[in-house]
Short mmCIF file of C-alpha atoms in Angstrom, two decimals:
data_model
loop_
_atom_site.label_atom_id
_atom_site.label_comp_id
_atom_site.label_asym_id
_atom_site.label_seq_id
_atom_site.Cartn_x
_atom_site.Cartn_y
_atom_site.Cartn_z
CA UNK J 999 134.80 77.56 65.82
CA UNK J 1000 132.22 78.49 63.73
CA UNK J 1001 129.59 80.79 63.96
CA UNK J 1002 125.81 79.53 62.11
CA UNK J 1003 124.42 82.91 59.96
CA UNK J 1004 121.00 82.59 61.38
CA UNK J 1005 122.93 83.72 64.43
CA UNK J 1006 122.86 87.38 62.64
CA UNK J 1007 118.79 86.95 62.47
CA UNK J 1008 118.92 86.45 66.27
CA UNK J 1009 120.78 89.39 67.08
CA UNK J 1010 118.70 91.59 65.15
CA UNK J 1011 115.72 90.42 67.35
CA UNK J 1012 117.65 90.54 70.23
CA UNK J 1013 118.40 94.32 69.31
CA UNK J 1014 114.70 95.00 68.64
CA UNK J 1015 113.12 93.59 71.63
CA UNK J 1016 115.98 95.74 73.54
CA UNK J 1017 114.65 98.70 71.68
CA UNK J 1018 110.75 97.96 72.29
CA UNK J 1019 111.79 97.50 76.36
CA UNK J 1020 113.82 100.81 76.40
CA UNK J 1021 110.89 102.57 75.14
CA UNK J 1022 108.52 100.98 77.55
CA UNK J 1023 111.11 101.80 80.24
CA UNK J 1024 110.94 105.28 79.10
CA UNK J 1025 106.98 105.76 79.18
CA UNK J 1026 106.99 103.76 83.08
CA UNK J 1027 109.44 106.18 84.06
CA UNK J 1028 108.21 109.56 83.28
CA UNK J 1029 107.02 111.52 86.27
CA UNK J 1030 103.70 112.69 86.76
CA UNK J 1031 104.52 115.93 88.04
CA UNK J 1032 108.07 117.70 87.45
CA UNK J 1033 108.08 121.03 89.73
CA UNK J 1034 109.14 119.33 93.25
CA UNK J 1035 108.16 123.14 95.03
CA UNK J 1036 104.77 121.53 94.95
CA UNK J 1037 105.95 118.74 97.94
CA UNK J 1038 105.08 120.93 100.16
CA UNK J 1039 101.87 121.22 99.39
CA UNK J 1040 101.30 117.78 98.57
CA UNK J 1041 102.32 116.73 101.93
CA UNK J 1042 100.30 119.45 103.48
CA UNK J 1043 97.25 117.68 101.50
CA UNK J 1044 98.37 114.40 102.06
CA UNK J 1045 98.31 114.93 105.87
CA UNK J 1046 94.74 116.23 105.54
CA UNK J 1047 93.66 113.07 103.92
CA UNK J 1048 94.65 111.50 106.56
CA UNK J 1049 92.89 113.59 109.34
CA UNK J 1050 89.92 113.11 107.13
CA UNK J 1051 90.05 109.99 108.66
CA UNK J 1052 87.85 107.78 111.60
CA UNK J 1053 90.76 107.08 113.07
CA UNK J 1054 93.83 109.33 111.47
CA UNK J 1055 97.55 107.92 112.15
CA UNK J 1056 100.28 109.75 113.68
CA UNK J 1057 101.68 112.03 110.99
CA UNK J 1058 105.12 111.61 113.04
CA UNK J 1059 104.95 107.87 112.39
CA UNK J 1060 107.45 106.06 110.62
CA UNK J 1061 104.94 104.58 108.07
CA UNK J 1062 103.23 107.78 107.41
CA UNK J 1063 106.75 108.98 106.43
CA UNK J 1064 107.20 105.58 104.31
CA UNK J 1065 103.50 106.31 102.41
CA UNK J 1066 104.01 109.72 101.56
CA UNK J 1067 107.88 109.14 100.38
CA UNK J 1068 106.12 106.42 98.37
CA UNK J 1069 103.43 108.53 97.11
CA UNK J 1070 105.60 111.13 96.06
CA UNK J 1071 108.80 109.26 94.38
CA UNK J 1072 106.07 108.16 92.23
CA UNK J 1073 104.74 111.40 91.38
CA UNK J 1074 108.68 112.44 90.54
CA UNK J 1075 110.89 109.68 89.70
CA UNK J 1076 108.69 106.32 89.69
CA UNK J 1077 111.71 104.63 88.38
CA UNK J 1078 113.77 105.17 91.59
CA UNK J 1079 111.39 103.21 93.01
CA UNK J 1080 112.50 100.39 90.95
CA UNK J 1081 116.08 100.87 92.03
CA UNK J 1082 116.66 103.52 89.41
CA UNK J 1083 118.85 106.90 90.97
CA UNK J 1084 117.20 110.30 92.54
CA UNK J 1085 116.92 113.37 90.23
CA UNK J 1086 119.08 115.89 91.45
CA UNK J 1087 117.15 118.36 93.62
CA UNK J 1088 114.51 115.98 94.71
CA UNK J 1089 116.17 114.85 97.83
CA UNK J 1090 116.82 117.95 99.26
CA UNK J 1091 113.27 119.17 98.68
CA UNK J 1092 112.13 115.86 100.60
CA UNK J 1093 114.34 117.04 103.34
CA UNK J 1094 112.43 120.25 103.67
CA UNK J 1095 109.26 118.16 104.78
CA UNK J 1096 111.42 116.05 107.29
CA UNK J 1097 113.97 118.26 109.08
CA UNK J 1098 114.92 116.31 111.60
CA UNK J 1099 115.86 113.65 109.18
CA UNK J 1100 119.17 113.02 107.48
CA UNK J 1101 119.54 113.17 103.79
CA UNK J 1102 120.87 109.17 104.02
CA UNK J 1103 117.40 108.87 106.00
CA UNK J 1104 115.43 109.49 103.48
CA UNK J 1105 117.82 107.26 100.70
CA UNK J 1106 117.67 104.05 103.20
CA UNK J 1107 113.64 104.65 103.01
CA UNK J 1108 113.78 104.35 99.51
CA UNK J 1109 115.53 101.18 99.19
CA UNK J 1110 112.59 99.57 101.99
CA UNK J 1111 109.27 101.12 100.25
CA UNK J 1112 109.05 99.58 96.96
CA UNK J 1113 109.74 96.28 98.91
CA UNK J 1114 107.17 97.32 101.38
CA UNK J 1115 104.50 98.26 99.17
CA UNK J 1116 104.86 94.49 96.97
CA UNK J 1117 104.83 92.59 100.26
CA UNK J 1118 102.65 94.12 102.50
CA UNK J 1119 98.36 94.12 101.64
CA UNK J 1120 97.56 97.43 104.04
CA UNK J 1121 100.46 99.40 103.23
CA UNK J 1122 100.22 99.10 99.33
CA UNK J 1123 95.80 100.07 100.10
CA UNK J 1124 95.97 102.84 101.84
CA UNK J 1125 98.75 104.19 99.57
CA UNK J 1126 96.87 103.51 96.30
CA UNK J 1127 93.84 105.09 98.60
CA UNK J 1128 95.92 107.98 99.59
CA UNK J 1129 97.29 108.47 96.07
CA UNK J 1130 93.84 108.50 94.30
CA UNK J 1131 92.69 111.22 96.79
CA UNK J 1132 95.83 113.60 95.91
CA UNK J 1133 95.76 112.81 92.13
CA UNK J 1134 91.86 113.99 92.69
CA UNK J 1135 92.56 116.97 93.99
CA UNK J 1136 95.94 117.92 92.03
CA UNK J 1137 93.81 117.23 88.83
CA UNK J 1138 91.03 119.81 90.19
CA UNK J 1139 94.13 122.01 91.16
CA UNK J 1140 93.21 122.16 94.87
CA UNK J 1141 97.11 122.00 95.35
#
């Protein structure tokens, strides 16, 4: 068996496009926000946005849950969202907003969202619609 020496050219472009995507990975993955005390809050303004509304959901509603769990993994920890794993913390401050849910709840939400948001036209609008509103008003600290 031999092995050609252009083969040694190859692996050092193999080894620098792994570099390049490990850095992108790194800039798609850093949080917006890091203090998760603020969920609270966010929620609280996230439910207004909604009762801003014509016709406002049912904040009790299984999709408003979905939305703002959406909403604010990407705020946190965007690459859980792409199957990457909670920061430690996060969960349980999650929980806070959602008491009568369990902790595994909230994890089996996860794994449906992101595939929720790419399939589905009127969930992945009025979360973008949602999410513009509360980056609007975090921006002019009215959180």
């Amino acid at each position: 068996m031999t092995k050609e020496f252009s083969s040694i050219v190859e692996l050092q472009q193999i080894r620098e496009q792994k570099s390049r995507l490990t850095e992108r990975e790194r800039e798609l993955s850093e949080p917006i926000l890091f203090d998760a005390t603020l969920i609270p809050a966010i929620h609280k303004c996230f439910l207004g946005i909604l009762a801003e509304r014509t016709c406002p959901p049912n904040p009790e509603s299984v999709m408003v849950r979905k939305k703002f769990l959406f909403i604010i993994l990407f705020l946190f920890a965007p690459s859980v969202l792409a199957g990457g794993r909670l920061p430690n913390g996060l969960r349980a401050e999650i929980c806070k907003i959602f008491p009568n849910k369990r902790p595994s709840s909230i994890s089996n939400n996860i794994a449906d969202i992101a595939f929720i948001y790419q399939r589905y036209k009127d969930f992945r609008v009025d979360v973008d619609s949602v999410y513009n509103q509360l980056l609007e008003r975090i921006n002019k600290n009215m959180i």
